[in-house]
Amino acid sequence: MADNPFPLSKDELLDAYRRMRTIREFEERLHIDFARGDIPGFVHLYAGEEAAAVGIMKHLWDGDHIASTHRGHGHCIAKGVDVVAMMKEIYGKKGGACEGKGGSMHIADLSKGMMGANGILGAGAPLVCGAALAAKYRAKQKGGPSDVAISFVGDGASNQGTFLESLNLAAVWNLPAIFVVENNGYAESTSRDYGTAVDSYVDRAAGFGLPGVTVDGTDFFAVHEAAGEIIRRAREGGGPSLLECKMVRFHGHFEGDAQTYRAKGELEDIRANRDCLRAFVAAVTGANVVSDAELQAIDRDVLGLIERAVTEAKAAPLPDPADLTTDVYVRY
Amino acid sequence: MARKISMKMAINEAIDQEMTRDPTVIMMGEDIVGGAGGQGEQDAWGGVLGVTKGLYAKHPDQLLDTPLSESAYIGTAIGAAASGMRPIAELMFIDFMGVCFDQIFNQAAKFRYMFGGKAETPVVIRAMVGAGFRAAAQHSQMLTPIFTHIPGLKVVCPSTPYDTKGLLIQSIRDNDPVIFCEHKNLYGFEGDVPEKSYTVPLGEANVTREGKDVTLVAYGLMAHRALEAAGLLAKDGIEAEVIDLRTLSPLDLDTVLESVEKTGRLVCVDEANPRCNIATDVSARVAMEAFGALKAQIEMVAPPHVPVPFSPALEDLYIPSGAQIADAARRTFARGKT
Ligand SMILES: Cc1ncc(C[n+]2csc(CCOP(=O)(O)OP(=O)(O)O)c2C)c(N)n1
Ligand SMILES: [Mg+2]
C-alpha cells in the first residue's frame, strides 16, 4: 500500500467509510421496506448526503451535542446511535431508541449527545445554542477545549425565524455553536432558489457576524477539512460559525413522493455523478491506501447489520398498552 | 343527482369557486403549488397531501408558494387581510402554530377589539389537525382548544365533505380571522356535495342523529366515532342523539342545551387532550345552564393527558373509539341518579 496522502489514518478512513455505508444501506433498505408497506408514518431519507454527516461527526465526541432535522437518520448513525435501536424505533417497537413513542422523525439518544431528529423546521438551532451555552459553562469549570454543539438545518428551514435568531444569539454570546446548512437544492418540492433570496449562506452568515464556509457536501474530505477548522475554533473559544454543505438527495422529500418537480434525468445524473460514497471509494482506492477487498468486507458487515436490525425490529414486541401514559413527566 | 366527492376535493372546490368569484381571495403556503423555481413539473404537489392540486392552473395569480417562514407568511396573510385582501394561509400541520402564534393571537385576533372596532381581518388559516396518521407528536395534535380560548378568533372543524365546502366558503367570506381545522384522516372521506357554491353558517351545530336517551357531542373525526357509538347503543335499546358542533367558536350551545333538556344525559367527546378542551368547556356550560335537566353526571371521552405517540399500537389506543364513547354513555345510566 502507498503512503497515505489523507489527513485521516487508514483506520479512520475505514471508519468513515463504514459510517457512510451504514447510512446508505440503512436508507436504501427503508426505501424498499416502506414501499412494501412495512413502515408507518413519514420517512425522510438521507441517502446521497452521507459525506456531510460523517465528515462533520468524525470530529465529535460524545460530550458534543447535535440537533438534527426531520431527515435525521444519517446524523444519528454518524453520531453513533445504535442502528438496531433506530430500526426498532422506526417500526414503532419496544426497545426502540425512543421506545416506539417517537418514530423516524424523533429519534434521539442523549447519551450520545444526539438531541433528536425534529418535526419542526428550525427548532434545533435554539436548542443547540442552549447546548453550546452549557458546554461553555462546563469548559469554564474544567478548563481545556470546550464541547461544541451543532445544529443541522435544511436550505428551506434556514429561513425559519428560530434559525436566524439563533445565529445572532450565538454570535453575541460567542457560543461554541455551529450551524450546518444542508443545501440539497430543495425544500419539499420547491427549489432552494425560489425560497431563499441570497445565493450564498456565507453572505448570510456575515450579515449575522459569523464566519461562514461553503463546501461541496458530497466531498467527504472537503467537509471534513472545513468542519475540522470550524470545530477547532469553537472548542478554543473562537465562537460560532456557519458551514454550508451543497449536496444532493437521492430520494423524494419523503417516501411516497413522486418527484415530478425534478428535471428529466436529474436523479440518474446525481446518482451517477454526485454519489459521495463512490467519490470516497475512488479517492481512497485510487491512492492505494485502502483496497477493494477491505471495503467489500465492510460492505458485508454493514449489510449483515442492517439485516439483523430489520429482523430484530420486526420480531421486537409492540409497546405495552400501559406505555401510553408513562414518561409524560418525571413526576406528576 | 347527488355527487359524492372527498373532503379533500370539497376544500379544493370551495377555494376554486371563491377565487373565481372574488379576485381578492388569494392563498399562500408551503408547496401549495409545488415545483416553484425548478425544472420539472410546475404545480407538482398541490400541497403536501395534494389538497390544492390543480388550482394554480386555474388561478395562477392567486396562489403563492412561500419560503419556509410561517411567522412571515402567516403574518403577511393577516396584514394583507387588514389591507383589503381576503387571504387563505395554509399552515400545513396545526402543530406548526408554535412558530407563528404571535401573528395569530396577538395580531389577527386582537385588531378589531384593540382598535375600537375599526379593523377587519378577513383571513382564513387552514391547517391539518388530528391523530391516526402515524405522524407522531409534532404532526398529530388537536390544538382546537388553544385557538378557541382566544377571543377574536373563529374556529371551525368540519366532519363531512358537505360541511367542509359550505363552511370554508363561509369562512372565506367572513370578516373575522377563522382557523379552519381539517382532520387529515377525513381527507379521503366521501359524501354528497353540490357542485354549485353554497355556505354553511358559522356557529351552527348539526344534529346528525336524533335520539331521546343521551346526547353525544363531538366534532371532527370524533363526530364519526360518536355516530358509531350511537349505533352500538341502539343495539342495547339506547337512543343516542348525536351533535356535530362543526364550529367551536362561536359555539352553538343552544342546540346542545335543547338536546340535554330532552335526554338529561350528556357525553362530550373530544380528540384534544382532556385538560381545558372543548369537551370540558361544553360540559361546564351545560352544568351551569341546564343543571336541572341532568339526570346523571356528565361524561367526557378524550385521549389521555399525553402527547400523541408514534407507534401505531399506542396511537390507536390514544384516539377515542366508538366503543369508549358508548361505554361512557352507558355509565350515565349505571351511575346516574335516574
Ligand atoms: C415549522 C415547520 N414548517 C413546515 C414543516 C413541513 N416541512 C417538513 S420538511 C419541509 C421541507 C424542508 O426543506 P429543507 O429545510 O431544505 O430540508 P430537506 O427536506 O431538504 O432536508 C417542510 C416544509 C415543518 N416540519 N415545520
Ligand atoms: Mg433542502
XYZ file of C-alpha atoms and ligand atoms in Angstrom:
697
model
C 0.000 0.000 0.000
C 1.095 3.533 -0.790
C 1.816 6.449 1.524
C -1.387 7.899 2.949
C -1.974 11.375 1.464
C -5.155 11.899 3.518
C -5.465 13.728 6.829
C -7.006 10.608 8.366
C -5.264 7.366 9.248
C -6.234 4.250 7.377
C -8.322 3.075 10.328
C -10.072 6.424 10.409
C -10.770 6.225 6.691
C -12.253 2.787 7.094
C -14.361 4.012 9.986
C -15.651 6.938 7.926
C -16.479 4.573 5.102
C -18.280 2.223 7.468
C -20.435 5.023 8.838
C -21.318 6.349 5.386
C -22.043 2.897 4.046
C -24.204 2.138 7.072
C -26.271 5.247 6.448
C -26.623 4.411 2.762
C -27.704 0.824 3.309
C -29.984 1.769 6.188
C -31.780 4.265 3.976
C -31.925 2.105 0.866
C -33.392 -0.701 2.938
C -36.008 1.630 4.423
C -36.890 2.769 0.917
C -37.689 -0.798 -0.071
C -39.456 -1.744 3.135
C -41.537 1.424 3.126
C -42.737 0.741 -0.411
C -43.667 -2.740 0.751
C -45.886 -1.207 3.435
C -43.838 -2.387 6.402
C -43.171 1.048 7.869
C -45.749 3.523 9.145
C -45.644 7.303 9.078
C -43.442 9.901 7.426
C -39.935 8.766 6.468
C -37.341 11.205 5.094
C -34.214 9.547 3.741
C -30.661 10.903 3.993
C -29.169 8.818 1.157
C -26.861 10.928 -1.013
C -25.969 13.258 1.855
C -23.791 10.899 3.921
C -20.476 12.718 3.456
C -21.775 15.777 5.277
C -22.953 13.972 8.397
C -19.878 11.775 8.624
C -17.340 14.404 7.571
C -18.542 16.588 10.437
C -19.236 13.902 13.018
C -15.747 12.402 12.647
C -14.555 15.400 14.679
C -17.026 14.958 17.531
C -17.032 13.081 20.803
C -19.963 12.019 22.968
C -19.908 15.236 25.011
C -20.608 17.257 21.874
C -24.245 17.792 21.042
C -26.059 17.796 17.748
C -29.626 18.723 16.903
C -30.970 17.153 13.768
C -33.867 17.649 11.385
C -36.772 15.620 10.007
C -34.125 13.962 7.784
C -32.250 12.657 10.777
C -31.197 9.029 10.276
C -27.812 9.959 8.851
C -26.974 12.313 11.711
C -27.943 9.607 14.201
C -25.805 6.920 12.627
C -22.846 9.241 12.138
C -23.060 10.285 15.816
C -23.038 6.671 16.933
C -26.673 5.963 17.755
C -27.346 2.216 17.790
C -28.650 1.102 14.420
C -30.813 -1.694 15.806
C -32.472 0.680 18.283
C -33.087 3.119 15.425
C -34.705 0.461 13.280
C -36.915 -0.668 16.148
C -37.951 2.921 16.645
C -38.901 3.316 13.002
C -41.012 0.177 13.321
C -42.680 1.584 16.466
C -41.411 -1.180 18.706
C -40.488 -1.563 22.336
C -36.730 -1.260 22.776
C -36.576 1.357 20.043
C -34.367 4.398 20.650
C -37.478 6.179 21.976
C -39.441 3.068 22.985
C -41.568 3.449 19.875
C -43.016 6.746 21.019
C -41.057 8.990 18.674
C -40.664 7.293 15.308
C -38.414 8.230 12.389
C -38.848 11.974 12.865
C -37.894 11.967 16.550
C -35.033 9.529 17.060
C -32.815 10.744 19.873
C -30.047 9.408 22.085
C -28.938 11.909 24.672
C -26.203 9.578 25.901
C -24.557 10.155 22.522
C -25.262 13.881 22.524
C -27.921 13.391 19.872
C -30.690 15.806 20.866
C -33.206 14.435 18.458
C -34.417 14.500 14.931
C -37.115 17.127 14.768
C -40.516 17.535 13.206
C -40.397 21.304 13.452
C -38.190 23.129 10.984
C -35.574 25.326 12.591
C -36.310 24.018 16.069
C -32.843 22.588 16.587
C -30.970 25.879 16.301
C -32.081 27.467 19.599
C -31.620 24.117 21.354
C -28.074 23.988 20.076
C -27.448 27.465 21.441
C -28.535 26.040 24.772
C -26.256 23.036 24.491
C -23.403 25.335 23.474
C -24.071 27.596 26.447
C -23.972 24.582 28.763
C -20.732 23.459 27.106
C -19.254 26.892 27.671
C -20.058 26.714 31.388
C -18.577 23.221 31.582
C -15.404 24.326 29.826
C -15.026 27.264 32.195
C -15.204 24.884 35.166
C -12.969 22.116 33.955
C -10.677 24.025 31.599
C -9.398 22.648 28.317
C -11.169 22.598 24.970
C -14.910 23.101 25.053
C -17.523 20.660 23.866
C -19.376 22.027 20.857
C -22.966 21.891 19.686
C -24.024 21.593 16.074
C -27.365 22.410 14.542
C -28.255 20.865 11.214
C -30.774 22.734 9.127
C -32.030 22.329 5.570
C -31.767 25.060 2.958
C -35.510 25.578 3.294
C -35.577 25.597 7.064
C -32.734 28.093 7.133
C -35.484 30.655 6.502
C -37.156 29.999 9.835
C -37.050 32.806 12.360
C -35.794 30.421 15.036
C -32.724 29.669 12.943
C -31.959 33.281 12.093
C -32.454 34.457 15.658
C -30.121 31.729 16.841
C -27.335 32.888 14.527
C -27.430 36.266 16.188
C -27.680 34.947 19.722
C -24.803 32.549 19.205
C -22.703 35.377 17.778
C -23.386 37.916 20.520
C -22.705 35.333 23.241
C -19.749 33.865 21.371
C -21.073 30.337 21.831
C -19.308 27.143 20.705
C -22.220 26.583 18.321
C -22.001 25.530 14.689
C -24.769 25.868 12.169
C -24.642 23.445 9.276
C -26.881 24.306 6.339
C -27.537 21.149 4.373
C -28.305 22.606 0.993
C -29.754 19.839 -1.147
C -31.399 22.262 -3.530
C -34.953 21.535 -2.488
C -37.381 22.179 0.299
C -40.050 19.558 -0.305
C -40.866 20.156 -3.981
C -39.712 23.769 -4.113
C -36.283 24.708 -5.367
C -33.918 26.397 -2.948
C -33.562 29.417 -5.173
C -37.282 30.124 -5.109
C -37.401 30.321 -1.333
C -34.104 31.998 -0.487
C -33.061 35.365 -1.863
C -29.328 35.229 -1.218
C -27.172 32.824 -3.190
C -24.561 32.322 -0.549
C -25.002 31.258 3.032
C -21.569 32.725 3.658
C -23.072 36.128 2.900
C -25.929 35.424 5.189
C -23.622 34.364 7.993
C -21.588 37.529 7.510
C -24.747 39.555 7.965
C -25.086 37.999 11.401
C -21.449 38.443 12.308
C -20.437 34.811 11.849
C -17.688 33.364 9.683
C -19.108 31.080 7.029
C -17.747 28.466 4.660
C -19.306 26.726 1.683
C -18.130 23.267 0.692
C -19.091 20.537 -1.704
C -21.065 18.387 0.694
C -20.639 15.326 -1.493
C -16.867 15.530 -0.974
C -16.116 13.870 2.342
C -12.638 15.328 2.522
C -13.798 18.879 1.836
C -16.439 18.645 4.549
C -14.021 17.012 6.943
C -11.415 19.716 6.488
C -13.777 22.691 6.724
C -15.635 21.224 9.709
C -12.363 20.476 11.457
C -11.277 24.085 11.265
C -14.629 25.426 12.444
C -14.956 22.936 15.279
C -11.399 23.567 16.466
C -12.098 27.289 16.600
C -15.298 26.747 18.585
C -13.533 24.435 21.027
C -10.892 27.074 21.657
C -13.405 29.814 22.431
C -13.390 31.344 18.954
C -17.169 31.326 18.717
C -19.810 30.143 16.278
C -19.621 29.552 12.528
C -21.826 28.519 9.681
C -20.975 25.698 7.292
C -22.929 25.257 4.075
C -22.769 21.801 2.517
C -24.022 21.671 -1.048
C -25.440 18.232 -1.523
C -27.977 16.056 -3.295
C -30.786 13.889 -2.032
C -31.227 10.577 -3.759
C -34.862 10.006 -2.824
C -38.037 12.023 -2.634
C -38.728 14.576 0.054
C -40.392 11.763 1.929
C -41.128 8.224 0.918
C -44.033 8.213 -1.500
C -43.013 11.488 -3.188
C -43.325 11.131 -6.989
C -40.648 13.843 -7.506
C -42.155 15.227 -10.685
C -40.621 18.580 -9.776
C -37.179 17.300 -10.733
C -35.721 17.868 -14.155
C -35.755 14.905 -16.536
C -32.796 12.669 -15.915
C -31.820 14.551 -12.760
C -31.975 11.572 -10.420
C -29.984 9.352 -12.739
C -27.480 12.132 -13.155
C -26.893 12.787 -9.472
C -26.704 9.091 -8.689
C -24.166 8.606 -11.463
C -22.092 11.732 -10.952
C -22.568 13.077 -7.444
C -22.509 9.980 -5.301
C -20.426 10.899 -2.267
C -19.694 7.280 -1.413
C -18.466 6.471 -4.863
C -16.218 9.544 -4.792
C -14.818 8.467 -1.436
C -14.126 4.962 -2.667
C -12.437 6.289 -5.802
C -10.240 8.579 -3.719
C -9.060 6.046 -1.157
C -8.620 3.134 -3.515
C -7.140 5.376 -6.219
C -4.447 6.449 -3.757
C -3.850 2.808 -2.936
C -4.438 3.425 0.747
C -7.372 1.098 1.047
C -8.082 -1.980 -1.005
C -11.345 -3.005 -2.631
C -11.325 -6.138 -0.549
C -11.179 -4.120 2.673
C -14.148 -2.044 1.584
C -16.076 -5.100 0.483
C -15.553 -6.663 3.871
C -17.119 -3.575 5.429
C -19.990 -3.739 2.929
C -20.713 -7.296 4.017
C -20.611 -6.306 7.687
C -22.936 -3.410 7.096
C -25.445 -5.447 5.124
C -25.399 -8.029 7.903
C -26.003 -5.327 10.490
C -28.926 -3.845 8.564
C -30.421 -7.276 8.011
C -30.137 -8.001 11.726
C -31.660 -4.613 12.579
C -34.691 -5.292 10.376
C -35.102 -8.839 11.679
C -34.870 -7.697 15.279
C -37.184 -4.756 14.653
C -39.823 -6.996 13.122
C -39.520 -9.510 15.948
C -39.491 -6.925 18.741
C -42.624 -6.666 20.865
C -45.033 -3.796 20.478
C -45.138 -1.270 23.295
C -47.427 -2.299 26.156
C -50.760 -0.509 26.381
C -49.605 0.864 29.740
C -46.725 2.649 27.980
C -49.251 5.073 26.505
C -49.366 7.098 29.705
C -45.799 6.786 31.008
C -42.990 9.334 30.674
C -45.063 12.462 30.260
C -43.452 13.955 33.359
C -40.640 12.944 35.644
C -43.183 13.373 38.456
C -46.817 14.385 38.359
C -78.312 13.528 -8.881
C -76.160 13.568 -5.822
C -72.462 13.722 -6.430
C -70.009 12.208 -3.978
C -66.592 13.756 -3.527
C -63.910 13.541 -0.857
C -63.343 16.140 1.818
C -60.087 16.961 0.081
C -61.907 17.743 -3.167
C -64.545 19.721 -1.272
C -61.802 22.020 0.033
C -60.300 22.329 -3.425
C -63.662 23.201 -4.936
C -64.511 25.763 -2.260
C -61.238 27.609 -2.833
C -61.627 27.360 -6.605
C -65.133 28.824 -6.561
C -64.244 31.628 -4.161
C -61.149 32.566 -6.172
C -63.300 32.770 -9.267
C -65.939 34.842 -7.512
C -63.569 37.257 -5.809
C -60.110 38.180 -7.108
C -59.079 39.414 -3.656
C -59.148 35.807 -2.486
C -55.521 34.689 -2.582
C -53.827 31.757 -0.982
C -50.327 31.253 0.347
C -48.469 28.376 1.909
C -45.584 25.943 1.594
C -45.708 23.834 -1.577
C -49.406 24.603 -2.083
C -48.417 24.770 -5.752
C -45.068 22.991 -5.673
C -42.188 22.757 -8.080
C -41.555 26.504 -7.873
C -38.235 27.575 -9.323
C -37.431 24.083 -10.518
C -37.012 22.474 -13.916
C -39.634 19.768 -13.535
C -43.410 19.895 -13.324
C -44.932 23.137 -12.117
C -47.873 22.648 -9.769
C -46.037 19.480 -8.807
C -47.583 18.972 -5.395
C -50.709 21.000 -4.704
C -49.919 20.880 -1.006
C -48.277 18.145 0.980
C -51.307 15.856 0.548
C -52.474 17.248 -2.795
C -55.462 19.231 -1.496
C -54.837 22.298 -3.669
C -53.665 20.357 -6.732
C -54.831 21.961 -9.958
C -55.800 25.325 -8.510
C -52.665 27.035 -9.790
C -53.545 26.234 -13.392
C -56.878 27.994 -12.941
C -55.753 30.889 -10.753
C -52.057 31.458 -11.377
C -52.059 34.910 -9.812
C -53.920 33.870 -6.697
C -51.710 31.089 -5.331
C -48.342 31.845 -3.789
C -45.785 29.336 -2.625
C -43.890 30.707 0.339
C -40.458 30.335 1.889
C -40.435 28.073 4.952
C -41.120 31.027 7.210
C -44.501 30.691 8.886
C -44.120 33.757 11.073
C -43.550 35.827 7.973
C -46.187 34.419 5.656
C -48.967 33.824 8.179
C -48.356 37.388 9.278
C -48.301 38.510 5.652
C -51.706 36.947 5.097
C -53.013 38.707 8.196
C -51.532 42.033 7.138
C -52.972 41.651 3.644
C -56.353 40.843 5.177
C -56.173 44.038 7.176
C -55.371 45.851 3.919
C -58.209 44.793 1.683
C -57.387 41.253 0.557
C -59.155 38.070 1.558
C -56.255 35.652 2.020
C -56.233 31.998 2.862
C -52.996 30.905 4.511
C -52.157 27.253 4.777
C -50.259 26.281 7.907
C -49.909 22.659 6.728
C -49.928 20.988 10.160
C -51.562 22.880 13.017
C -48.621 21.839 15.184
C -46.561 24.468 13.330
C -48.597 27.205 15.039
C -45.747 27.237 17.527
C -43.501 29.220 15.230
C -46.097 31.816 14.175
C -48.598 32.077 17.003
C -47.892 35.707 17.794
C -49.218 36.829 14.429
C -52.386 34.852 15.038
C -53.268 35.529 18.655
C -51.659 38.878 19.406
C -52.227 40.407 15.983
C -55.110 38.979 13.936
C -57.240 38.126 16.955
C -56.789 41.489 18.620
C -57.078 44.075 15.838
C -60.816 44.522 15.852
C -61.249 44.987 19.592
C -57.989 46.734 20.307
C -58.570 49.248 17.505
C -62.020 50.124 18.808
C -63.992 48.099 16.280
C -62.395 49.840 13.308
C -60.419 46.927 11.848
C -61.465 43.890 9.867
C -59.165 40.913 9.304
C -60.842 38.523 6.862
C -58.167 35.835 6.864
C -58.611 32.074 6.885
C -55.821 29.929 8.281
C -56.229 26.359 7.097
C -54.381 23.575 8.881
C -54.469 19.824 9.270
C -55.346 18.523 12.706
C -55.636 15.216 14.408
C -54.072 11.857 15.032
C -54.160 8.500 13.288
C -51.646 9.281 10.568
C -48.641 7.697 12.324
C -47.140 11.170 12.177
C -46.094 11.302 15.856
C -46.037 14.004 18.496
C -45.390 17.093 16.371
C -47.707 16.418 13.425
C -50.822 14.931 15.038
C -52.216 17.273 17.622
C -55.759 18.520 18.011
C -54.998 22.036 19.125
C -58.509 23.412 18.631
C -58.913 24.447 22.298
C -55.901 26.752 22.153
C -57.474 28.795 19.373
C -60.973 28.589 20.816
C -59.613 30.131 24.003
C -58.661 33.330 22.186
C -61.388 35.953 21.744
C -61.348 37.358 18.234
C -60.662 34.039 16.517
C -63.317 31.834 14.991
C -62.595 28.117 14.932
C -64.112 25.590 12.550
C -63.596 21.829 12.424
C -65.907 20.031 9.997
C -66.564 16.300 9.719
C -68.181 15.876 6.289
C -67.358 16.992 2.753
C -70.674 18.866 2.571
C -69.976 20.893 5.698
C -66.361 21.390 4.701
C -67.240 23.088 1.432
C -70.007 25.226 2.876
C -68.060 26.201 5.978
C -64.903 27.007 4.056
C -66.765 29.271 1.651
C -68.445 30.953 4.608
C -65.096 31.286 6.385
C -63.536 32.960 3.349
C -66.432 35.417 3.193
C -66.423 36.007 6.949
C -64.791 39.253 8.011
C -63.066 37.832 11.088
C -59.998 35.593 11.291
C -61.012 31.955 11.036
C -58.872 28.965 11.999
C -60.095 26.226 9.679
C -59.122 22.818 11.048
C -59.128 19.893 8.635
C -58.817 16.397 10.034
C -56.190 14.680 7.910
C -57.807 11.299 8.428
C -61.035 12.576 6.901
C -59.463 13.873 3.677
C -60.412 10.721 1.831
C -63.895 10.549 3.350
C -66.560 10.943 0.673
C -70.025 12.406 0.827
C -72.669 14.257 -1.162
C -71.537 17.723 -2.191
C -73.474 20.001 -4.544
C -71.409 21.385 -7.403
C -72.745 24.877 -7.036
C -71.404 27.256 -4.423
C -73.216 27.354 -1.069
C -72.465 28.323 2.509
C -72.933 26.705 5.886
C -73.167 29.351 8.612
C -70.533 29.536 11.328
C -71.813 28.882 14.836
C -74.470 26.308 13.984
C -74.152 22.760 15.222
C -75.713 19.870 13.343
C -77.844 17.146 14.875
C -76.604 14.174 12.886
C -78.750 11.569 14.638
C -81.841 12.085 16.750
C -82.460 10.236 19.984
C -84.171 10.740 23.311
C -81.952 8.967 25.841
C -78.492 10.508 25.799
C -76.716 13.355 23.982
C -73.304 12.763 22.398
C -71.466 15.982 21.496
C -68.426 15.800 19.206
C -66.661 17.389 16.224
C -64.210 16.416 13.506
C -63.242 12.751 13.410
C -64.989 12.259 16.743
C -68.315 13.165 15.148
C -67.958 9.910 13.201
C -66.938 7.940 16.276
C -69.976 9.333 18.117
C -72.254 8.085 15.347
C -70.555 4.717 15.598
C -71.254 4.753 19.350
C -74.891 5.619 18.723
C -75.101 2.533 16.518
C -73.657 0.386 19.308
C -76.016 1.897 21.871
C -79.027 1.268 19.648
C -78.339 -2.447 19.996
C -78.852 -2.014 23.748
C -82.067 -0.125 23.136
C -80.477 3.234 23.986
C -81.372 6.044 21.577
C -78.491 8.466 21.413
C -78.709 11.905 19.903
C -75.507 12.969 18.170
C -74.486 16.596 17.785
C -71.638 17.608 15.490
C -70.519 21.038 16.696
C -68.878 21.907 13.338
C -67.860 25.331 14.664
C -66.092 25.591 18.024
C -66.046 29.355 18.121
C -68.700 30.671 18.011
C -70.181 27.711 19.866
C -73.779 26.688 19.275
C -74.613 25.953 22.892
C -78.360 26.277 22.295
C -78.509 23.130 20.192
C -76.650 21.235 22.932
C -78.876 22.619 25.710
C -82.024 21.798 23.796
C -80.862 18.238 23.366
C -79.854 17.839 27.011
C -83.219 19.206 28.135
C -84.700 16.294 26.213
C -82.288 13.476 27.085
C -80.994 14.504 30.517
C -77.670 12.821 29.786
C -74.550 14.174 28.171
C -71.330 12.698 26.844
C -68.809 15.198 25.472
C -66.237 13.762 23.093
C -63.013 15.466 22.111
C -59.854 14.381 20.308
C -57.989 17.182 22.090
C -56.147 16.399 25.325
C -58.511 16.351 28.288
C -57.455 19.449 30.233
C -59.252 22.667 29.216
C -60.567 21.251 25.958
C -63.799 21.693 24.011
C -65.457 18.866 25.936
C -64.689 20.404 29.338
C -65.939 23.730 28.041
C -69.237 22.331 26.789
C -69.626 20.254 29.961
C -69.138 23.268 32.189
C -71.538 25.396 30.220
C -74.213 22.709 30.290
C -73.706 22.167 34.016
C -74.179 25.881 34.563
C -77.141 26.371 32.296
C -79.050 23.096 32.399
C -78.109 21.502 35.702
C -81.748 20.835 36.477
C -82.213 18.853 33.308
C -79.329 16.459 34.014
C -80.299 13.014 35.239
C -76.710 11.868 35.586
C -73.135 13.069 35.795
C -71.727 14.419 32.555
C -69.166 12.089 30.955
C -66.167 13.080 28.862
C -64.289 10.933 26.361
C -60.888 12.256 25.341
C -57.380 10.903 24.838
C -55.209 10.645 27.930
C -53.185 13.673 29.014
C -50.159 12.640 26.934
C -48.577 13.657 23.621
C -49.527 11.642 20.528
C -47.360 8.505 20.397
C -45.795 7.274 17.165
C -46.228 3.530 17.477
C -49.478 2.532 15.776
C -50.090 0.179 18.690
C -50.170 3.148 21.061
C -51.711 5.704 18.725
C -54.750 3.507 18.188
C -55.235 3.423 21.955
C -54.754 7.169 22.183
C -57.626 8.076 19.855
C -61.066 7.709 21.473
C -63.078 4.876 19.926
C -66.774 4.394 19.310
C -66.786 1.673 21.947
C -65.298 4.031 24.550
C -67.957 6.608 23.757
C -70.707 4.007 24.037
C -69.297 2.882 27.390
C -69.316 6.443 28.639
C -72.952 6.770 27.577
C -73.786 3.566 29.440
C -72.109 4.943 32.553
C -74.568 7.802 32.589
C -77.237 5.140 33.100
C -75.322 2.940 35.506
C -74.023 5.579 37.890
C -76.538 8.311 37.259
C -79.419 9.264 39.506
C -82.463 8.155 37.487
C -42.201 24.793 11.148
C -42.390 23.787 10.062
N -42.891 24.173 8.871
C -43.093 23.297 7.881
C -42.789 21.983 8.048
C -43.050 20.988 6.929
N -41.805 20.554 6.284
C -41.144 19.466 6.707
S -39.729 19.214 5.871
C -40.004 20.552 4.888
C -39.005 20.938 3.851
C -37.657 21.163 4.460
O -36.732 21.506 3.494
P -35.220 21.684 3.888
O -35.132 22.505 5.128
O -34.493 22.166 2.716
O -34.757 20.221 4.311
P -34.687 18.932 3.377
O -36.019 18.276 3.465
O -34.338 19.336 2.013
O -33.639 18.078 4.023
C -41.207 21.183 5.233
C -41.757 22.370 4.584
C -42.275 21.604 9.313
N -41.986 20.334 9.577
N -42.072 22.512 10.288
Mg -33.424 21.036 1.330
